[in-house]
């Protein structure tokens, strides 16, 4: 027992005796030297703190390493400060904006005396390494609001002054210092700059960023970087980034002639699908529609534009940036979600417990005024289609419906080659509607459903929708990146706001549970993800063009048309290249277009009623009859 009888709880519930003035680091040292060497911070009563933070008697203490998400944020946030410090040393007069840590990188927004270029990144990196070698202590201090404003005004840091002025009145103003450099920051950070491994740090790119994301504010320069605990992890990340660059759906979408954005003519964030892309989108939508119908969902269709009163009742008005218009002196809104329309359909007649569960499904296109700075090809657009379903059920049916929806989603994503997944329980966000009691009931219902299904999961604090908690499933793609996938939201708020009821077995009116559910989620985003997952080389069943027919000379065009008719008649998507190019060029063009199969037709093939088959990635498979080729296609799709 420690001299003063102080102790803390560890994550496994055990008690650890500590000194009265124990810090997070000394707790780590008491547990073991290896953990102490790996520690980058701690969580005291679930609040991330630095290693030098004192821990109160009886607190719950968890040591954070780079292997923990919170630990990586502390590590990369410190790297962002070192970047800003280096920038101000190299470019005196630089004004600092904000510099947060992200999932796998960090950035700092800055206003330089004159714009920097990618050629300056090497010098910035070298100066960062010098600051790391200096092993400057990083210290936290609290300061009054007035003193902070006066200090940053004296330093010419006008953006920091604005941030201080906008802090909530009851928030403590904190600074972090390293050497003679200081920044406004909540923290936490590493104890010193030398705790960073300079071999694991890289600066990645430059971008423009409006101050605070508002287009009317000044444009700053955003410097992106990343930081890992060692050089090997950095090398692995950079290799993944190169793979991602080669798979970028925006480049492949143009190269494969799938989708186009006419930002100047039609505005940003709206996708225009070329014939091949439209065929791909149609194929995905028809496939997911049939999957729903086979599982007992009822297809519905609701309007794109309705009076805003509907959105005010639901709470979407004011929560989402909607496209609004006026018709007959009434305000109307373009739908940002499909749920209120499905609620009206539910209300259109009296519902009984015998109707439950009632599963409404719609491929509904929605629109949101996303900020221009966050738009990103198909992955973040202003108009997109959701495979949206709303399940109205009794409280007793809810757990089973969630499990069914989860198994449905996993099966569907598995068909596209996604099997590595993580499950998260997302709880109440800061901006939400409804009472504490309703949120607690809904969250506990989701927790029970996960436990009943035996699914391991992590808690995503504050990650729920504004009207209810949710279960999120994230999948990893072919190069290991994590993507948000299906989501299942338990909503007890909208049934209350719209006064939904059903007649129970007892003859009395009861309130249903409403489950919001998507499988593929946004179809546009999902296709962007598929392009990158497959690097544009879609599997046979999904490819917009499954067979490229390549006649060697003009005299073979008629035979090519007959072969094409046979393939189309058998249900396959075939296309003839009737250009005047040599067949070697046609083969190369088809390979660049990632077509799964090519058939070469010349005198020999036409005389024998055969096709010369080439397969993407395998080359020449030899000649075979059209019937045998169709059989091969059918077999491959069946597998």
Coordinates of C-alpha atoms in Angstrom, one line a residue:
X1 CA 0.0 0.0 0.0
X2 CA 1.3 3.5 -0.9
X3 CA 2.3 5.7 2.0
X4 CA -0.8 8.0 1.8
X5 CA -3.1 5.2 0.8
X6 CA -3.7 6.6 -2.7
X7 CA -4.8 4.3 -5.5
X8 CA -6.4 4.3 -9.0
X9 CA -8.5 2.0 -11.0
X10 CA -7.1 0.3 -14.0
X11 CA -9.3 -0.6 -17.1
X12 CA -9.7 -4.2 -15.9
X13 CA -11.3 -2.9 -12.6
X14 CA -8.2 -3.7 -10.5
X15 CA -6.7 -1.2 -8.1
X16 CA -3.2 0.1 -8.3
X17 CA -1.4 1.8 -5.3
X18 CA 0.1 5.1 -6.3
X19 CA 1.9 8.0 -4.7
X20 CA -0.2 11.0 -3.8
X21 CA 1.4 13.1 -6.5
X22 CA 1.3 10.3 -9.2
X23 CA 1.2 11.3 -12.8
X24 CA 0.0 9.3 -15.8
X25 CA 3.6 8.4 -16.6
X26 CA 4.3 7.2 -13.1
X27 CA 1.2 5.0 -13.3
X28 CA 2.5 3.5 -16.5
X29 CA 5.9 2.9 -14.9
X30 CA 4.2 1.1 -12.0
X31 CA 2.5 -1.2 -14.5
X32 CA 5.7 -2.0 -16.4
X33 CA 8.7 -0.4 -18.1
X34 CA 7.7 -1.5 -21.6
X35 CA 4.3 0.3 -21.2
X36 CA 6.0 3.4 -19.9
X37 CA 8.3 3.5 -22.9
X38 CA 5.4 3.2 -25.3
X39 CA 3.1 5.6 -23.5
X40 CA 2.1 8.8 -25.2
X41 CA -0.7 9.9 -22.9
X42 CA -3.5 8.7 -20.7
X43 CA -7.3 8.7 -20.2
X44 CA -8.2 9.7 -16.7
X45 CA -11.9 9.0 -16.1
X46 CA -12.1 8.6 -19.9
X47 CA -10.7 12.1 -20.6
X48 CA -7.5 12.2 -22.7
X49 CA -4.7 13.9 -20.9
X50 CA -0.9 14.3 -21.2
X51 CA 1.7 12.0 -19.5
X52 CA 2.6 14.7 -16.9
X53 CA -1.0 15.2 -15.8
X54 CA -1.5 14.3 -12.1
X55 CA -4.1 11.6 -11.4
X56 CA -6.6 12.1 -8.6
X57 CA -7.1 9.4 -6.0
X58 CA -9.7 6.9 -7.1
X59 CA -9.7 7.8 -10.7
X60 CA -9.9 5.3 -13.6
X61 CA -6.7 5.5 -15.5
X62 CA -5.9 4.0 -18.9
X63 CA -2.5 4.4 -20.5
X64 CA -2.6 5.4 -24.1
X65 CA 0.0 4.2 -26.7
X66 CA 0.2 4.9 -30.4
X67 CA -1.9 1.8 -30.8
X68 CA -4.9 3.6 -29.3
X69 CA -6.9 6.1 -31.4
X70 CA -6.7 8.7 -28.7
X71 CA -2.9 8.1 -28.5
X72 CA -2.4 8.6 -32.2
X73 CA -4.3 11.9 -31.9
X74 CA -2.1 13.1 -29.1
X75 CA 1.0 12.1 -31.1
X76 CA -0.2 13.7 -34.4
X77 CA -1.5 16.8 -32.7
X78 CA 2.0 17.3 -31.3
X79 CA 3.4 16.9 -34.8
X80 CA 1.0 19.6 -36.0
X81 CA 2.4 22.0 -33.4
X82 CA 5.9 21.2 -34.4
X83 CA 4.9 21.9 -38.1
X84 CA 3.5 25.3 -37.1
X85 CA 6.6 26.1 -35.0
X86 CA 8.8 25.2 -38.0
X87 CA 6.7 27.4 -40.3
X88 CA 7.0 30.4 -38.1
X89 CA 10.7 30.0 -37.9
X90 CA 11.2 29.6 -41.6
X91 CA 8.5 32.2 -42.6
X92 CA 8.4 35.0 -40.0
X93 CA 5.0 36.7 -40.0
X94 CA 3.0 33.5 -40.6
X95 CA -0.4 33.7 -39.1
X96 CA -1.7 30.5 -37.6
X97 CA -5.3 29.1 -38.0
X98 CA -6.0 25.6 -36.6
X99 CA -4.0 22.4 -36.7
X100 CA -6.0 19.2 -35.7
X101 CA -5.1 15.6 -35.8
X102 CA -7.1 13.4 -38.2
X103 CA -7.6 9.7 -38.5
X104 CA -4.3 9.0 -40.2
X105 CA -2.7 12.4 -40.6
X106 CA -2.7 16.0 -39.3
X107 CA -2.7 19.5 -40.9
X108 CA -2.2 23.1 -40.0
X109 CA -4.0 26.0 -41.7
X110 CA -1.7 29.0 -42.1
X111 CA -1.6 32.4 -43.8
X112 CA 2.0 32.8 -45.0
X113 CA 3.6 36.1 -45.8
X114 CA 3.7 34.8 -49.4
X115 CA 2.3 31.5 -50.7
X116 CA 4.4 28.5 -50.1
X117 CA 4.8 25.7 -52.7
X118 CA 5.4 22.0 -52.6
X119 CA 9.1 22.8 -53.0
X120 CA 9.0 24.4 -49.5
X121 CA 7.8 21.1 -47.9
X122 CA 11.3 19.7 -47.7
X123 CA 12.6 22.7 -45.8
X124 CA 9.7 22.6 -43.5
X125 CA 10.3 18.9 -42.8
X126 CA 14.0 19.5 -42.1
X127 CA 13.2 22.3 -39.7
X128 CA 10.6 20.0 -37.9
X129 CA 13.4 17.4 -37.5
X130 CA 15.6 20.1 -35.9
X131 CA 12.9 21.0 -33.4
X132 CA 12.4 17.3 -32.6
X133 CA 16.1 16.9 -32.0
X134 CA 16.1 19.9 -29.7
X135 CA 13.7 17.9 -27.4
X136 CA 11.9 21.1 -26.3
X137 CA 9.7 20.6 -23.2
X138 CA 6.0 21.0 -24.0
X139 CA 4.1 22.7 -21.1
X140 CA 0.5 23.5 -20.5
X141 CA -0.7 26.7 -18.9
X142 CA -4.0 28.3 -18.1
X143 CA -4.5 32.0 -18.9
X144 CA -7.3 34.5 -18.6
X145 CA -9.3 35.4 -21.7
X146 CA -8.2 39.0 -21.6
X147 CA -4.5 38.1 -21.2
X148 CA -4.8 35.6 -24.1
X149 CA -6.3 38.2 -26.4
X150 CA -3.7 40.7 -25.4
X151 CA -0.9 38.2 -26.0
X152 CA -2.0 37.0 -29.4
X153 CA -2.8 40.6 -30.5
X154 CA 0.8 41.4 -29.6
X155 CA 2.1 38.5 -31.6
X156 CA 0.0 39.5 -34.6
X157 CA -2.0 36.3 -34.5
X158 CA -5.4 37.7 -35.5
X159 CA -7.0 34.3 -36.1
X160 CA -6.1 33.1 -32.6
X161 CA -7.6 36.3 -31.2
X162 CA -10.9 35.4 -33.0
X163 CA -10.8 31.9 -31.6
X164 CA -10.3 33.2 -28.1
X165 CA -13.2 35.6 -28.4
X166 CA -15.5 32.9 -29.6
X167 CA -14.8 30.4 -26.8
X168 CA -17.7 29.7 -24.5
X169 CA -17.7 32.0 -21.4
X170 CA -17.2 29.1 -19.0
X171 CA -14.3 27.5 -20.9
X172 CA -10.8 27.6 -19.5
X173 CA -8.3 29.1 -21.9
X174 CA -5.2 27.0 -22.2
X175 CA -1.9 27.5 -24.0
X176 CA 0.8 25.0 -24.9
X177 CA 4.4 26.2 -25.1
X178 CA 7.5 24.5 -26.7
X179 CA 10.6 26.6 -26.3
X180 CA 9.9 30.2 -27.2
X181 CA 6.8 29.2 -29.3
X182 CA 3.2 29.2 -28.0
X183 CA -0.1 28.2 -29.3
X184 CA -3.8 28.3 -28.2
X185 CA -4.8 24.7 -27.7
X186 CA -6.9 22.4 -25.5
X187 CA -4.3 19.6 -25.9
X188 CA -3.2 17.2 -24.7
X189 CA 0.3 16.8 -26.1
X190 CA 3.5 14.7 -25.6
X191 CA 5.8 15.9 -22.8
X192 CA 8.4 17.1 -25.3
X193 CA 9.1 17.4 -29.0
X194 CA 11.8 14.7 -28.7
X195 CA 9.0 12.1 -28.0
X196 CA 8.3 12.2 -31.7
X197 CA 10.2 9.9 -34.0
X198 CA 11.4 12.1 -36.8
X199 CA 11.9 9.0 -39.1
X200 CA 8.1 8.5 -38.9
X201 CA 7.1 12.0 -40.0
X202 CA 6.3 13.2 -43.5
X203 CA 4.7 16.2 -45.1
X204 CA 2.3 15.1 -47.8
X205 CA 0.7 18.0 -49.7
X206 CA -0.7 21.5 -49.8
X207 CA -4.3 22.6 -50.2
X208 CA -6.4 25.7 -49.9
X209 CA -8.8 26.1 -47.0
X210 CA -11.2 28.9 -46.2
X211 CA -10.8 30.1 -42.6
X212 CA -13.3 28.2 -40.5
X213 CA -14.7 26.6 -43.7
X214 CA -16.7 29.7 -44.7
X215 CA -16.3 30.7 -48.4
X216 CA -16.4 34.4 -47.6
X217 CA -13.5 34.2 -45.2
X218 CA -9.8 34.5 -46.2
X219 CA -8.2 31.6 -48.0
X220 CA -5.4 30.0 -46.0
X221 CA -2.9 27.3 -47.0
X222 CA -3.4 23.9 -45.5
X223 CA -0.2 21.8 -45.0
X224 CA -1.0 18.1 -44.6
X225 CA 1.4 15.7 -42.9
X226 CA 1.4 12.5 -41.1
X227 CA 3.3 11.0 -38.1
X228 CA 3.9 7.4 -37.1
X229 CA 5.8 5.9 -34.2
X230 CA 8.5 4.5 -36.6
X231 CA 9.8 4.6 -40.1
X232 CA 8.4 1.2 -41.1
X233 CA 4.8 2.2 -40.3
X234 CA 5.3 5.4 -42.2
X235 CA 6.6 3.5 -45.3
X236 CA 3.6 1.2 -45.1
X237 CA 1.3 4.2 -45.0
X238 CA 3.0 6.0 -47.9
X239 CA 2.7 2.8 -50.0
X240 CA -1.0 2.7 -49.2
X241 CA -1.3 6.3 -50.2
X242 CA 0.4 5.6 -53.5
X243 CA -2.1 2.8 -54.1
X244 CA -4.9 5.1 -53.3
X245 CA -3.6 7.7 -55.7
X246 CA -3.5 5.1 -58.5
X247 CA -7.0 4.0 -57.6
X248 CA -8.5 7.5 -57.2
X249 CA -12.1 7.2 -58.5
X250 CA -12.1 10.8 -59.8
X251 CA -9.2 9.9 -62.2
X252 CA -10.5 6.4 -63.1
X253 CA -14.1 7.8 -63.5
X254 CA -12.8 10.1 -66.3
X255 CA -10.5 7.5 -67.7
X256 CA -13.2 4.8 -67.9
X257 CA -15.8 7.3 -69.1
X258 CA -18.1 6.6 -66.2
X259 CA -19.0 10.0 -64.6
X260 CA -18.5 13.7 -65.2
X261 CA -18.9 16.8 -63.1
X262 CA -19.9 20.1 -64.8
X263 CA -19.0 22.4 -61.9
X264 CA -19.0 25.6 -64.0
X265 CA -22.1 24.8 -66.0
X266 CA -24.3 23.0 -63.4
X267 CA -22.6 23.7 -60.0
X268 CA -20.4 21.6 -57.8
X269 CA -21.3 18.3 -56.2
X270 CA -23.7 17.0 -58.9
X271 CA -22.7 13.8 -60.8
X272 CA -23.5 13.4 -64.5
X273 CA -23.4 9.7 -65.4
X274 CA -22.0 8.8 -68.8
X275 CA -23.6 5.7 -70.5
X276 CA -21.2 3.2 -69.0
X277 CA -21.4 4.8 -65.6
X278 CA -25.2 5.0 -65.8
X279 CA -25.3 1.3 -66.7
X280 CA -23.1 0.5 -63.7
X281 CA -25.3 2.6 -61.4
X282 CA -28.4 1.0 -62.8
X283 CA -27.0 -2.5 -62.3
X284 CA -26.1 -1.8 -58.6
X285 CA -29.5 -0.2 -57.9
X286 CA -31.4 -3.1 -59.6
X287 CA -29.4 -5.6 -57.7
X288 CA -29.9 -4.0 -54.3
X289 CA -33.6 -3.5 -55.1
X290 CA -34.1 -7.2 -55.8
X291 CA -32.2 -8.1 -52.7
X292 CA -34.7 -6.0 -50.7
X293 CA -37.8 -7.4 -52.3
X294 CA -36.5 -11.0 -51.6
X295 CA -36.3 -10.1 -47.9
X296 CA -39.8 -8.8 -47.4
X297 CA -39.3 -5.1 -47.9
X298 CA -42.1 -3.1 -49.6
X299 CA -41.1 -0.7 -52.4
X300 CA -42.4 2.9 -51.9
X301 CA -41.7 6.2 -53.7
X302 CA -42.0 9.7 -52.2
X303 CA -41.7 13.2 -53.6
X304 CA -38.5 15.1 -53.8
X305 CA -40.0 18.5 -52.7
X306 CA -42.5 19.1 -49.9
X307 CA -43.6 21.9 -47.6
X308 CA -41.0 22.8 -45.0
X309 CA -43.6 22.2 -42.2
X310 CA -42.9 18.5 -42.6
X311 CA -39.1 19.1 -42.1
X312 CA -39.8 21.3 -39.1
X313 CA -41.8 18.6 -37.4
X314 CA -39.1 16.0 -38.1
X315 CA -36.3 18.3 -37.0
X316 CA -34.3 18.2 -40.2
X317 CA -35.1 21.8 -40.9
X318 CA -32.3 23.8 -39.3
X319 CA -30.2 20.6 -38.8
X320 CA -29.4 20.0 -42.4
X321 CA -28.5 22.7 -44.9
X322 CA -31.5 22.2 -47.2
X323 CA -32.2 23.6 -50.7
X324 CA -35.3 25.8 -50.2
X325 CA -37.7 27.5 -52.6
X326 CA -41.0 29.3 -52.5
X327 CA -44.1 28.0 -54.3
X328 CA -47.5 29.8 -54.1
X329 CA -46.1 32.0 -51.3
X330 CA -45.3 28.9 -49.3
X331 CA -41.8 27.7 -48.4
X332 CA -40.8 24.2 -49.8
X333 CA -37.7 22.2 -49.2
X334 CA -35.9 19.6 -51.4
X335 CA -35.6 16.5 -49.2
X336 CA -32.3 15.9 -47.4
X337 CA -33.6 12.6 -46.1
X338 CA -36.4 10.1 -47.0
X339 CA -37.8 9.4 -43.5
X340 CA -40.6 12.0 -43.3
X341 CA -42.1 10.7 -46.5
X342 CA -42.1 7.2 -45.2
X343 CA -43.7 8.4 -42.0
X344 CA -46.6 10.0 -43.9
X345 CA -47.1 6.7 -45.7
X346 CA -47.2 4.9 -42.3
X347 CA -49.8 7.5 -41.1
X348 CA -52.0 7.0 -44.2
X349 CA -54.0 4.2 -42.6
X350 CA -54.5 2.7 -39.2
X351 CA -51.8 0.2 -38.3
X352 CA -52.1 -3.0 -36.2
X353 CA -49.6 -5.1 -34.5
X354 CA -50.4 -7.7 -37.1
X355 CA -48.8 -5.3 -39.7
X356 CA -45.5 -5.3 -37.9
X357 CA -42.8 -5.3 -38.8
X358 CA -43.5 -2.9 -41.7
X359 CA -40.5 -2.5 -43.9
X360 CA -40.6 0.5 -46.4
X361 CA -37.8 0.7 -48.9
X362 CA -37.0 3.4 -51.4
X363 CA -34.1 4.2 -53.7
X364 CA -34.6 7.8 -52.8
X365 CA -32.5 10.7 -54.1
X366 CA -31.7 13.4 -51.6
X367 CA -30.0 16.8 -51.7
X368 CA -27.9 18.7 -49.2
X369 CA -26.0 22.0 -49.4
X370 CA -22.7 20.5 -48.5
X371 CA -19.9 23.1 -48.3
X372 CA -17.8 23.3 -51.4
X373 CA -14.6 22.6 -49.4
X374 CA -15.8 19.2 -48.4
X375 CA -17.0 17.9 -51.8
X376 CA -14.9 15.1 -53.1
X377 CA -15.9 13.4 -56.4
X378 CA -18.5 10.8 -55.8
X379 CA -17.6 10.3 -52.2
X380 CA -19.1 13.6 -51.1
X381 CA -21.8 15.1 -53.3
X382 CA -24.8 17.4 -53.0
X383 CA -27.2 15.0 -54.7
X384 CA -27.2 11.3 -54.1
X385 CA -29.4 8.2 -53.9
X386 CA -29.8 6.1 -50.8
X387 CA -31.0 2.5 -50.5
X388 CA -33.1 3.8 -47.7
X389 CA -35.4 1.7 -45.6
X390 CA -37.5 2.5 -42.5
X391 CA -38.8 -0.4 -40.4
X392 CA -41.8 0.2 -38.1
X393 CA -42.0 -2.4 -35.5
X394 CA -43.0 -3.2 -31.9
X395 CA -40.4 -2.8 -29.2
X396 CA -40.3 -6.6 -28.9
X397 CA -39.4 -7.0 -32.5
X398 CA -36.6 -4.4 -32.6
X399 CA -33.6 -6.6 -31.7
X400 CA -34.5 -9.3 -34.2
X401 CA -35.0 -6.6 -37.0
X402 CA -31.6 -5.1 -36.3
X403 CA -29.9 -8.5 -36.4
X404 CA -31.7 -9.3 -39.7
X405 CA -30.7 -5.9 -41.1
X406 CA -27.1 -6.4 -40.0
X407 CA -26.9 -9.9 -41.6
X408 CA -28.5 -8.6 -44.7
X409 CA -25.9 -5.8 -45.0
X410 CA -22.9 -8.1 -44.3
X411 CA -24.2 -10.5 -47.0
X412 CA -24.5 -7.7 -49.5
X413 CA -21.1 -6.1 -48.9
X414 CA -19.6 -9.6 -49.0
X415 CA -20.8 -10.0 -52.6
X416 CA -18.6 -7.0 -53.5
X417 CA -15.6 -8.5 -51.8
X418 CA -15.8 -6.6 -48.5
X419 CA -15.4 -9.0 -45.5
X420 CA -13.1 -7.2 -43.0
X421 CA -15.4 -5.1 -40.8
X422 CA -15.8 -3.3 -37.5
X423 CA -19.0 -2.5 -35.6
X424 CA -19.6 0.7 -33.6
X425 CA -22.4 1.8 -31.3
X426 CA -22.8 5.5 -31.8
X427 CA -24.3 7.4 -28.9
X428 CA -26.1 10.8 -28.5
X429 CA -24.4 13.8 -30.2
X430 CA -24.2 17.3 -28.7
X431 CA -26.9 18.5 -31.2
X432 CA -29.9 16.3 -30.8
X433 CA -33.6 16.2 -30.2
X434 CA -35.6 14.3 -27.6
X435 CA -35.5 13.6 -23.9
X436 CA -32.7 11.8 -22.0
X437 CA -35.1 9.0 -21.2
X438 CA -35.9 8.3 -24.8
X439 CA -32.2 8.4 -25.7
X440 CA -31.3 6.0 -22.9
X441 CA -34.0 3.6 -23.9
X442 CA -33.0 3.6 -27.6
X443 CA -29.3 3.3 -26.8
X444 CA -29.9 0.4 -24.5
X445 CA -32.1 -1.3 -27.1
X446 CA -29.2 -1.2 -29.6
X447 CA -26.8 -2.4 -27.0
X448 CA -29.0 -5.4 -26.2
X449 CA -29.4 -6.2 -29.9
X450 CA -25.6 -6.3 -30.3
X451 CA -25.2 -8.4 -27.3
X452 CA -27.9 -10.8 -28.4
X453 CA -26.2 -11.2 -31.7
X454 CA -22.9 -11.8 -30.0
X455 CA -21.2 -9.0 -32.0
X456 CA -18.1 -7.4 -30.7
X457 CA -18.3 -3.6 -31.0
X458 CA -16.7 -0.3 -29.9
X459 CA -18.6 2.7 -28.5
X460 CA -18.5 5.9 -30.6
X461 CA -19.3 8.5 -28.1
X462 CA -21.4 11.3 -29.6
X463 CA -21.5 9.7 -33.1
X464 CA -25.3 9.1 -33.3
X465 CA -27.8 10.9 -35.6
X466 CA -29.6 13.9 -34.2
X467 CA -32.8 11.9 -33.6
X468 CA -31.3 8.6 -32.3
X469 CA -28.3 6.4 -31.6
X470 CA -27.1 4.0 -34.3
X471 CA -25.0 1.0 -35.1
X472 CA -22.3 1.7 -37.7
X473 CA -20.5 -0.9 -39.7
X474 CA -17.1 0.0 -41.3
X475 CA -15.5 -2.2 -43.9
X476 CA -11.8 -2.3 -45.1
X477 CA -11.1 -2.2 -48.8
X478 CA -8.5 -3.9 -50.9
X479 CA -5.7 -1.7 -49.7
X480 CA -6.7 -1.6 -46.0
X481 CA -8.7 1.7 -45.8
X482 CA -11.7 1.8 -43.5
X483 CA -15.0 3.0 -45.0
X484 CA -18.3 3.8 -43.4
X485 CA -20.9 1.3 -44.6
X486 CA -24.3 0.2 -43.4
X487 CA -25.9 2.0 -40.5
X488 CA -28.9 1.1 -38.3
X489 CA -30.6 3.8 -36.3
X490 CA -33.0 3.3 -33.5
X491 CA -35.5 6.2 -33.4
X492 CA -38.0 6.8 -30.6
X493 CA -38.1 10.5 -31.2
X494 CA -39.7 10.8 -34.7
X495 CA -42.6 8.5 -33.7
X496 CA -43.2 10.9 -30.8
X497 CA -42.9 14.0 -32.9
X498 CA -45.3 12.6 -35.5
X499 CA -47.5 10.9 -32.9
X500 CA -47.3 7.5 -34.7
X501 CA -49.4 4.7 -33.2
X502 CA -50.4 1.1 -33.9
X503 CA -53.2 -1.0 -32.3
X504 CA -51.7 -3.6 -30.0
X505 CA -53.1 -7.0 -29.0
X506 CA -54.8 -5.3 -26.1
X507 CA -56.8 -3.1 -28.4
X508 CA -55.0 0.1 -27.2
X509 CA -52.8 2.5 -29.1
X510 CA -49.1 2.0 -28.8
X511 CA -46.0 3.9 -30.1
X512 CA -44.0 2.0 -32.7
X513 CA -40.2 1.9 -32.9
X514 CA -38.8 3.3 -36.1
X515 CA -35.5 1.9 -37.4
X516 CA -33.7 3.9 -40.1
X517 CA -31.5 1.6 -42.2
X518 CA -29.2 1.7 -45.2
X519 CA -27.2 -1.2 -46.7
X520 CA -25.0 0.2 -49.4
X521 CA -25.9 3.7 -48.2
X522 CA -25.3 6.5 -50.8
X523 CA -25.2 4.7 -54.2
X524 CA -22.9 7.4 -55.7
X525 CA -20.5 7.1 -52.8
X526 CA -20.6 3.3 -52.9
X527 CA -19.8 3.3 -56.6
X528 CA -16.9 5.7 -56.0
X529 CA -15.7 3.2 -53.3
X530 CA -16.1 0.3 -55.7
X531 CA -14.0 2.0 -58.4
X532 CA -11.2 2.4 -55.9
X533 CA -11.6 -1.0 -54.3
X534 CA -11.4 -2.7 -57.7
X535 CA -9.0 -0.1 -59.2
X536 CA -11.6 0.1 -62.0
X537 CA -11.3 -3.6 -62.8
X538 CA -14.8 -4.7 -61.9
X539 CA -15.7 -8.3 -61.6
X540 CA -17.5 -9.8 -64.5
X541 CA -21.0 -9.7 -63.0
X542 CA -20.6 -5.9 -62.2
X543 CA -18.6 -4.6 -65.2
X544 CA -20.6 -2.1 -67.4
X545 CA -19.1 -3.8 -70.5
X546 CA -18.4 -7.5 -69.9
X547 CA -17.2 -8.4 -73.3
X548 CA -15.3 -6.3 -75.9
X549 CA -15.7 -7.7 -79.4
X550 CA -12.7 -6.9 -81.6
X551 CA -13.0 -7.6 -85.3
X552 CA -9.7 -7.7 -87.1
X553 CA -10.9 -6.1 -90.3
X554 CA -14.0 -4.5 -91.8
X555 CA -15.0 -7.7 -93.4
X556 CA -15.4 -9.3 -90.0
X557 CA -17.9 -6.6 -88.8
X558 CA -21.0 -8.6 -89.8
X559 CA -19.8 -11.7 -87.9
X560 CA -19.0 -9.5 -84.9
X561 CA -22.6 -8.2 -84.9
X562 CA -24.0 -11.7 -84.9
X563 CA -21.7 -12.7 -82.0
X564 CA -22.7 -9.5 -80.2
X565 CA -26.4 -10.4 -80.7
X566 CA -25.8 -13.8 -79.3
X567 CA -24.1 -12.5 -76.2
X568 CA -26.8 -9.8 -75.6
X569 CA -29.5 -12.4 -76.1
X570 CA -27.9 -14.5 -73.4
X571 CA -28.0 -11.5 -71.0
X572 CA -24.4 -10.2 -71.3
X573 CA -23.3 -6.7 -71.9
X574 CA -21.1 -6.6 -75.1
X575 CA -19.7 -3.9 -77.2
X576 CA -18.1 -3.9 -80.7
X577 CA -15.0 -1.9 -81.5
X578 CA -15.5 -1.1 -85.2
X579 CA -12.7 1.5 -85.4
X580 CA -10.1 1.3 -88.1
X581 CA -7.3 0.7 -85.6
X582 CA -5.1 -2.5 -85.7
X583 CA -6.3 -5.3 -83.5
X584 CA -3.3 -4.9 -81.2
X585 CA -4.4 -1.3 -80.5
X586 CA -8.0 -2.5 -79.9
X587 CA -6.8 -5.1 -77.4
X588 CA -4.7 -2.4 -75.6
X589 CA -7.7 -0.1 -75.5
X590 CA -10.0 -2.8 -74.1
X591 CA -7.4 -3.7 -71.4
X592 CA -7.1 0.0 -70.4
X593 CA -10.8 0.1 -70.1
X594 CA -10.6 -2.9 -67.7
X595 CA -13.1 -5.0 -69.8
X596 CA -13.1 -8.5 -68.3
X597 CA -13.2 -10.4 -71.6
X598 CA -12.2 -9.7 -75.2
X599 CA -13.1 -11.8 -78.2
X600 CA -11.0 -11.4 -81.3
X601 CA -12.7 -12.2 -84.6
X602 CA -10.8 -12.9 -87.9
X603 CA -11.1 -15.2 -90.9
X604 CA -10.3 -18.3 -88.9
X605 CA -12.8 -17.6 -86.2
X606 CA -15.5 -16.7 -88.6
X607 CA -14.9 -19.8 -90.7
X608 CA -15.1 -22.1 -87.7
X609 CA -18.0 -20.2 -86.0
X610 CA -15.7 -19.5 -83.0
X611 CA -14.3 -16.6 -81.0
X612 CA -10.7 -16.0 -79.9
X613 CA -11.0 -15.3 -76.2
X614 CA -8.8 -13.1 -74.1
X615 CA -9.3 -12.6 -70.3
X616 CA -8.2 -9.5 -68.4
X617 CA -5.1 -10.3 -66.4
X618 CA -4.7 -13.8 -68.0
X619 CA -4.2 -13.1 -71.7
X620 CA -5.1 -15.5 -74.6
X621 CA -7.4 -18.4 -73.7
X622 CA -7.6 -19.7 -77.2
X623 CA -10.6 -20.3 -79.5
X624 CA -13.9 -21.7 -78.5
X625 CA -17.5 -21.8 -79.8
X626 CA -19.8 -18.9 -78.8
X627 CA -21.9 -21.4 -76.8
X628 CA -18.9 -22.6 -74.8
X629 CA -17.8 -19.0 -74.2
X630 CA -21.3 -18.1 -72.9
X631 CA -21.1 -21.2 -70.7
X632 CA -17.8 -19.9 -69.3
X633 CA -19.3 -16.5 -68.5
X634 CA -22.3 -18.1 -66.8
X635 CA -20.0 -20.4 -64.7
X636 CA -17.8 -17.5 -63.6
X637 CA -20.8 -15.3 -62.6
X638 CA -22.3 -18.3 -60.7
X639 CA -19.1 -18.7 -58.7

